[in-house]
Short mmCIF file of C-alpha atoms in Angstrom, two decimals:
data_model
loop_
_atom_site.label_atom_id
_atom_site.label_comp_id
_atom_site.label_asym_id
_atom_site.label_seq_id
_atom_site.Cartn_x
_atom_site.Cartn_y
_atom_site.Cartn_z
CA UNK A 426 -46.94 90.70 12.37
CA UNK A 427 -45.90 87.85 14.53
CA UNK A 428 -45.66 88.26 18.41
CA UNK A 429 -41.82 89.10 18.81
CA UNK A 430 -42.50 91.80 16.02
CA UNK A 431 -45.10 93.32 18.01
CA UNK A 432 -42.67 93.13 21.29
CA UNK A 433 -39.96 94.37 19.33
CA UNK A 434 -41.98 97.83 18.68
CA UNK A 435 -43.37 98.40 21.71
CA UNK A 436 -39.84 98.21 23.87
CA UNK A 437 -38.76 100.20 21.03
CA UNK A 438 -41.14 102.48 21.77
CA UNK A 439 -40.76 102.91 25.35
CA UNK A 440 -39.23 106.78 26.62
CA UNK A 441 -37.09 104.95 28.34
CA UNK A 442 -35.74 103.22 25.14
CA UNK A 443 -34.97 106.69 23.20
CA UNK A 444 -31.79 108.22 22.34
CA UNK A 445 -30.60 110.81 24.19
CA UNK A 446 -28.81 113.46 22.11
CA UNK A 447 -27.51 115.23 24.71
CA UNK A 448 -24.98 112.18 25.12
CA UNK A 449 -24.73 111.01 21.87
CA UNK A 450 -20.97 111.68 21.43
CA UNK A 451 -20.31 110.25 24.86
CA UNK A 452 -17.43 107.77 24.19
CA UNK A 453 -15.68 110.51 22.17
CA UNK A 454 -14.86 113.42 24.49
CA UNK A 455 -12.53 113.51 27.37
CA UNK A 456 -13.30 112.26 30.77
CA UNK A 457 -14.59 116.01 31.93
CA UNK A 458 -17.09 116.19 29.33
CA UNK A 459 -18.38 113.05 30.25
CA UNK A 460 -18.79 113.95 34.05
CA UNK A 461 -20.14 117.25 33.14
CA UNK A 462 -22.67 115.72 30.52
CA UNK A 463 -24.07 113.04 33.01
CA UNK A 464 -24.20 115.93 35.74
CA UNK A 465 -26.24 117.82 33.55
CA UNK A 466 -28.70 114.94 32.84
CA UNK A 467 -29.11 114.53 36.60
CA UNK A 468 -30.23 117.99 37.15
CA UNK A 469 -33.52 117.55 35.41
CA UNK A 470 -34.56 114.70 37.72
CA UNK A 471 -35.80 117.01 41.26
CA UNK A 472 -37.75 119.36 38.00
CA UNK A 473 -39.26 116.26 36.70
CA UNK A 474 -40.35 115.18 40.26
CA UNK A 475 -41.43 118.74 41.28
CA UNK A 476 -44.73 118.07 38.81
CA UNK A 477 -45.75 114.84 40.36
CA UNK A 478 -45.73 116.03 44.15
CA UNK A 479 -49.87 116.29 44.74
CA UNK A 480 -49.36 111.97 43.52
CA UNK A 481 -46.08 111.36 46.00
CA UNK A 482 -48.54 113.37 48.85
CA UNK A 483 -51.18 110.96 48.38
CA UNK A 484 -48.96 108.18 47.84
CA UNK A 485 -47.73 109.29 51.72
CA UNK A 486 -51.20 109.58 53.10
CA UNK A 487 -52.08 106.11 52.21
CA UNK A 488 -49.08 104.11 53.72
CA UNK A 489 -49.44 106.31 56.74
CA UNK A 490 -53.05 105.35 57.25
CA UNK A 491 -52.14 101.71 56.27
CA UNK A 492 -49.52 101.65 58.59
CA UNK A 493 -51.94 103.23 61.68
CA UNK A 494 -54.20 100.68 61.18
CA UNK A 495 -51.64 97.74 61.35
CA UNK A 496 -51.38 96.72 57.33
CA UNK A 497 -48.46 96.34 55.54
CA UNK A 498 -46.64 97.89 52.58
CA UNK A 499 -45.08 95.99 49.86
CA UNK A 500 -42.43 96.87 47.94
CA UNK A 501 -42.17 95.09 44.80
CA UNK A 502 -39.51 95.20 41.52
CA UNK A 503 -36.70 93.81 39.29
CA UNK A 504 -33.46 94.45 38.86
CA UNK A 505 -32.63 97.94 39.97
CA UNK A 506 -36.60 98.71 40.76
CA UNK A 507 -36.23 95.47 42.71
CA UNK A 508 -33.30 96.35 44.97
CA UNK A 509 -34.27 100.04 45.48
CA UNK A 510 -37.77 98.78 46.67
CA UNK A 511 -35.76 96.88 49.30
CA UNK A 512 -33.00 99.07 50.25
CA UNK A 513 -36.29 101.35 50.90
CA UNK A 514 -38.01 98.56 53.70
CA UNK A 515 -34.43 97.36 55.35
CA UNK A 516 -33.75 100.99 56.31
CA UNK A 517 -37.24 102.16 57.55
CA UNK A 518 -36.72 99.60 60.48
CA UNK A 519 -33.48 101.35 62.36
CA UNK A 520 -34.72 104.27 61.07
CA UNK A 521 -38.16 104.88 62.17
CA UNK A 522 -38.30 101.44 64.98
CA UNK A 523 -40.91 99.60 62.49
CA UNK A 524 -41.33 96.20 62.56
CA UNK A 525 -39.67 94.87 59.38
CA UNK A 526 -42.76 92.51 58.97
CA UNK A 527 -44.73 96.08 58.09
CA UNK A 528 -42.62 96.85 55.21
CA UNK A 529 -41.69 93.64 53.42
CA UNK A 530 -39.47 94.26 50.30
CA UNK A 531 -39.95 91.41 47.50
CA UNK A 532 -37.53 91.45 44.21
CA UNK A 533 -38.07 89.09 41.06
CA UNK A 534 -35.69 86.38 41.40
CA UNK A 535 -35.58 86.66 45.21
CA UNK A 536 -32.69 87.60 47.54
CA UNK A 537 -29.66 86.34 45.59
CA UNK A 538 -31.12 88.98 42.87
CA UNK A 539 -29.77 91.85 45.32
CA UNK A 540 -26.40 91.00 44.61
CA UNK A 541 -26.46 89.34 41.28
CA UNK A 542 -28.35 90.54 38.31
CA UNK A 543 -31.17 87.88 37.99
CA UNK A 544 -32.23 89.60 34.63
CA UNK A 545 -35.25 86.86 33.04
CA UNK A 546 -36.98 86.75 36.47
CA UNK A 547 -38.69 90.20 35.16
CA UNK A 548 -40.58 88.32 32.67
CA UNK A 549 -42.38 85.82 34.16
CA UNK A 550 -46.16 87.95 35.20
CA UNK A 551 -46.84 84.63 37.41
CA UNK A 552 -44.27 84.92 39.34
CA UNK A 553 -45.36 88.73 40.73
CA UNK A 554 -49.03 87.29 41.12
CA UNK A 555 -47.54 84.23 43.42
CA UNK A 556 -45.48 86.70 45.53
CA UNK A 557 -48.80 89.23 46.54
CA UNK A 558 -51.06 86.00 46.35
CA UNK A 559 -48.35 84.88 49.43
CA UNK A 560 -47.88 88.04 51.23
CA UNK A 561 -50.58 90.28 50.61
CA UNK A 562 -53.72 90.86 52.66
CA UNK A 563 -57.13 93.10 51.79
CA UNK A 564 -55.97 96.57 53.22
CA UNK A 565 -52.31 96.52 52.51
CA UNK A 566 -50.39 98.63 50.61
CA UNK A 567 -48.58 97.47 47.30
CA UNK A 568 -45.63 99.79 45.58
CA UNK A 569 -44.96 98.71 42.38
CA UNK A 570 -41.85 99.60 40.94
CA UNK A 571 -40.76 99.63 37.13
CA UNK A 572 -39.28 102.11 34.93
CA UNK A 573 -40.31 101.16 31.73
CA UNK A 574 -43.80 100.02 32.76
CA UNK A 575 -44.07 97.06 31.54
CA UNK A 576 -42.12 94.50 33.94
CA UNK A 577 -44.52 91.32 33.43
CA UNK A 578 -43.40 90.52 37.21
CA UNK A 579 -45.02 93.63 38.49
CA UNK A 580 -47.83 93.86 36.22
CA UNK A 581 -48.51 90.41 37.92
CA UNK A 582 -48.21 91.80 41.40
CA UNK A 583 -50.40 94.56 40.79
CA UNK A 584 -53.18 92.54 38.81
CA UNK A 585 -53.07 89.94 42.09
CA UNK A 586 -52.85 92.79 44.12
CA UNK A 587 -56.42 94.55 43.33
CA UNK A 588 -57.85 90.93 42.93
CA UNK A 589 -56.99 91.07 47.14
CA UNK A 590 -58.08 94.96 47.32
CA UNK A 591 -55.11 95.94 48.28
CA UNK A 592 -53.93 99.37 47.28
CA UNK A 593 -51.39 99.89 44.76
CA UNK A 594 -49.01 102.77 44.38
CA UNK A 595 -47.04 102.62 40.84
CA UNK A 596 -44.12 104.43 40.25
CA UNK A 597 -42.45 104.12 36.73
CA UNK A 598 -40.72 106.55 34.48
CA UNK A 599 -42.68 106.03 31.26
CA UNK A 600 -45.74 108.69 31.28
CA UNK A 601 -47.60 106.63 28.34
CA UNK A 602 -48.29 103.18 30.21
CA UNK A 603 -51.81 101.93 30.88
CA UNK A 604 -51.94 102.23 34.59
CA UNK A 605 -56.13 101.74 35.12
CA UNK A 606 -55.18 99.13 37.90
CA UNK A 607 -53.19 101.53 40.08
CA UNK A 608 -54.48 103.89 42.63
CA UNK A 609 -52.11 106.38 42.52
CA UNK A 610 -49.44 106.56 39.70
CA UNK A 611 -46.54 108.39 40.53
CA UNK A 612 -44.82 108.45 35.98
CA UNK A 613 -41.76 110.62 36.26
CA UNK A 614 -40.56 112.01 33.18
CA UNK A 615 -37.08 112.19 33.58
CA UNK A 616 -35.96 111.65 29.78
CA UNK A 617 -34.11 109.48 27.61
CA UNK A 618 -31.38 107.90 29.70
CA UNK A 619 -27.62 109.27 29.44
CA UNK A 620 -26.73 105.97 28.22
CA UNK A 621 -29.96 104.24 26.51
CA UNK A 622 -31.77 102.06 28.34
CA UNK A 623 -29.72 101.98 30.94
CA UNK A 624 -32.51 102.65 33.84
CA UNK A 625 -30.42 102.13 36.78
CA UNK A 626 -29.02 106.21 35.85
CA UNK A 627 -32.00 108.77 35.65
CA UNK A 628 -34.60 106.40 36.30
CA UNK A 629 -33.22 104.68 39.26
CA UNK A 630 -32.08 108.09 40.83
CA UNK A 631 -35.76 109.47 40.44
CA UNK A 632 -37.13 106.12 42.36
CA UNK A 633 -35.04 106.51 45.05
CA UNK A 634 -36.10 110.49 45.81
CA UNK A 635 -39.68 109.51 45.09
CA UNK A 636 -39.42 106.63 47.54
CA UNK A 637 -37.55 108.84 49.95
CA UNK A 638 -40.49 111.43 49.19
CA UNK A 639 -43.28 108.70 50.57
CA UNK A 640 -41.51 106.86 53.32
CA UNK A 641 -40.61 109.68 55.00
CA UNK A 642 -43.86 111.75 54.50
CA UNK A 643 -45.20 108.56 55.83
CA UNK A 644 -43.67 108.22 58.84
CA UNK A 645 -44.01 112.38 59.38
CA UNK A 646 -48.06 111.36 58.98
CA UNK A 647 -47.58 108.71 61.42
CA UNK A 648 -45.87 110.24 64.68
CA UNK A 649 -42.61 109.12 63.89
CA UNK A 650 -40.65 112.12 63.76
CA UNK A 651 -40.89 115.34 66.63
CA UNK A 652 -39.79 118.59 64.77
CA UNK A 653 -36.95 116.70 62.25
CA UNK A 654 -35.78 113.98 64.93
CA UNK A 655 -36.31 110.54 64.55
CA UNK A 656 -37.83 110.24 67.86
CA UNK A 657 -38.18 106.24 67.46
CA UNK A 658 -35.03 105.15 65.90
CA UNK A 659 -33.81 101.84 67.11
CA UNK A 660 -29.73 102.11 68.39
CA UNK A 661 -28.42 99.17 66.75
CA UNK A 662 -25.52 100.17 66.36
CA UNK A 663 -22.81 102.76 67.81
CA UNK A 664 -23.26 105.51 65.69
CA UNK A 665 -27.27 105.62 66.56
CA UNK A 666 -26.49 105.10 69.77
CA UNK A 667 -25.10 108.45 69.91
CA UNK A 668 -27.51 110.13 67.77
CA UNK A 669 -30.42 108.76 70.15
CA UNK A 670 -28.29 110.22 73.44
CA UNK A 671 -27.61 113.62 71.13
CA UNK A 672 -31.41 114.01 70.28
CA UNK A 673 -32.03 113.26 73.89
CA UNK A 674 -30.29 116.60 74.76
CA UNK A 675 -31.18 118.66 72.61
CA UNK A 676 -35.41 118.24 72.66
CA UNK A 677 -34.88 117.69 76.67
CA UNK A 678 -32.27 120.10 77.26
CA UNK A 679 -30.28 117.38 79.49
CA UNK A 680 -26.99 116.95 79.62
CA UNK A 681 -25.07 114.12 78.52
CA UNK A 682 -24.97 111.80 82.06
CA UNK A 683 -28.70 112.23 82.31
CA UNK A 684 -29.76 111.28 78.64
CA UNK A 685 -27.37 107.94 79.45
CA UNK A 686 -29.17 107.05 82.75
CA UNK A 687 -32.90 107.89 81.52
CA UNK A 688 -32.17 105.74 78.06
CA UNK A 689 -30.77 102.92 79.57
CA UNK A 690 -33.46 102.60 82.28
CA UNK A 691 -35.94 102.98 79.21
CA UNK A 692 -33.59 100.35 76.98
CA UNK A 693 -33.05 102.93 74.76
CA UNK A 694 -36.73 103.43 73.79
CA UNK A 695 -35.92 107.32 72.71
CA UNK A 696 -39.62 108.67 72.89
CA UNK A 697 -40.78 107.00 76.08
CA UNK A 698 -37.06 108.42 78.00
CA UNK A 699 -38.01 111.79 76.03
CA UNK A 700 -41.53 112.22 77.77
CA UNK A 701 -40.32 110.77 81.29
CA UNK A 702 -37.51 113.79 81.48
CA UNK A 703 -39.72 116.55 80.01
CA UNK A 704 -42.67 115.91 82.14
CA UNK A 705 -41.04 114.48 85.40
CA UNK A 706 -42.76 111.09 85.46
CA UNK A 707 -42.10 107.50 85.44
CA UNK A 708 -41.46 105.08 82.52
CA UNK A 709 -44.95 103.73 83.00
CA UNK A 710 -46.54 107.35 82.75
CA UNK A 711 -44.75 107.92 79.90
CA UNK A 712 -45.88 104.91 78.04
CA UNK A 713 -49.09 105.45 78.49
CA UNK A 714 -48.79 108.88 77.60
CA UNK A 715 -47.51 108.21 74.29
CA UNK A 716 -50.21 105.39 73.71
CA UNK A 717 -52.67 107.86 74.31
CA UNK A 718 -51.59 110.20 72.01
CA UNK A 719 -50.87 107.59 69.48
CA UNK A 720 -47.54 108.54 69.81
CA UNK A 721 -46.87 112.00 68.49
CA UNK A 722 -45.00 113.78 71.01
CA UNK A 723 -45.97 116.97 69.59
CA UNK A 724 -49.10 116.59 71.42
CA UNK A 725 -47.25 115.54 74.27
CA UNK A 726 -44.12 118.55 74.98
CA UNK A 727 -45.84 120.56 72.27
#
């Protein structure tokens, strides 16, 4: 058996190459059906995840303790892996007030990939190895992201990546792949895809909640949320601006004209205006405060 023969049966043999039989009549019933059928597909992806929580926990704890002690986490795919992975970084920064240099996205085929489908940049494994070789430091955090398992560009990342001791995190939908390199591998086995092979459906969906899953634990871990506020979001824009002077009032119990005049004598820094009208002091007290507690307020207001 020649190479391509041998390729040939392992993508054929991949879970996320199967038929789906559920959808097999999909192009010949109405419009409904269709919805319906696809509908019913997604449901399975939250059971599928539900079995893999004790990994996405773990997964949490490590970028949390990474991210106290000043490494980064990498985000690395292709394709739709690729541009979930950054969508994932980009919005942890307004979010949460992270520097964006602490969660650093990286897609095969680089940022013109995010808006046009770059689709043989997966398949070069020396590419991925370049990228972490580049980036990465001993200590930081590497999530590699593929759904089939295989993606030569992240199998490149992540064999460059323990060859730096970094950590990696994997998260793929096929439960059979070799994953010896990986610290913690998050396989989700959501099932053959409505439309086969199509992993920007099931697959894709169950990256983004698992992603969702570890950020966010992450950033619970890390002091960056008080109750369910996002007590260090950064008000770029109009919208957050109000959300910061709305979570003002209701942890303070302020009203309106005093959350504006605290936050703007703070520059909007939520936390630090939070702790200077709950416990009376001054911008400098509260800073210090919040450094000493390495800022979880909890420990602050209680």
């Amino acid at each position: 058996m020649n190479k391509k023969e041998d390729n040939f049966l392992i993508y054929s043999r991949l879970p996320t190459e199967k038929i789906n039989k559920n959808t097999f009549n999909i192009d010949r019933i109405d419009i409904l059906s269709v919805v319906k059928k696809l509908n019913d597909e997604d449901k399975k992806i939250p059971l599928a995840i539900s079995k893999k929580l004790k990994e996405i926990a773990k997964a949490a704890q490590i970028v949390s303790d990474a991210f106290l002690n000043g490494k980064k986490t990498l985000f690395i795919g292709a394709g739709t892996s690729g541009r979930l992975g950054v969508l994932e970084a980009v919005e942890l920064v307004p979010t949460y007030g992270v520097n964006s240099n602490r969660f650093i996205p990286i897609i095969a085929g680089g940022k013109t990939a995010m808006f046009k489908a770059k689709e043989g940049a997966e398949d070069l494994y020396i590419n991925g190895k370049k990228e972490i070789k580049k980036i990465g430091k001993e200590g930081d955090i590497l999530i590699a992201i593929a759904a089939s398992g295989i993606t030569p560009y992240v199998r490149g990342a992540i064999d460059q990546a323990k060859d730096q001791k970094m950590k990696v995190i994997f998260i793929t939908s096929n439960t059979k792949i070799e994953t010896n390199k990986a610290d913690i591998t998050i396989a989700v086995d959501v099932g053959p895809e409505p439309i086969n092979g199509s992993t920007r459906m099931k697959s894709g969906t169950a990256t983004k909640l698992v992603l969702n899953m570890i950020t966010t634990s992450a950033m619970v871990l890390s002091g960056k949320v008080y109750h369910n506020w996002m007590v260090d979001l950064k008000p770029t824009n109009y919208k957050l601006i109000l959300r910061a002077q709305r979570i003002f009032c209701e942890i303070t119990g302020k009203d309106i004209k005093t959350a504006k005049k605290i936050l703007k004598e703070t520059n909007y820094d939520l936390k630090t205006a939070i702790v200077m009208a709950v416990k009376g002091i001054s911008q400098k007290e509260a800073k210090k405060l919040i450094n000493d507690n390495n800022g979880f307020l909890k420990n602050i207001i209680g």
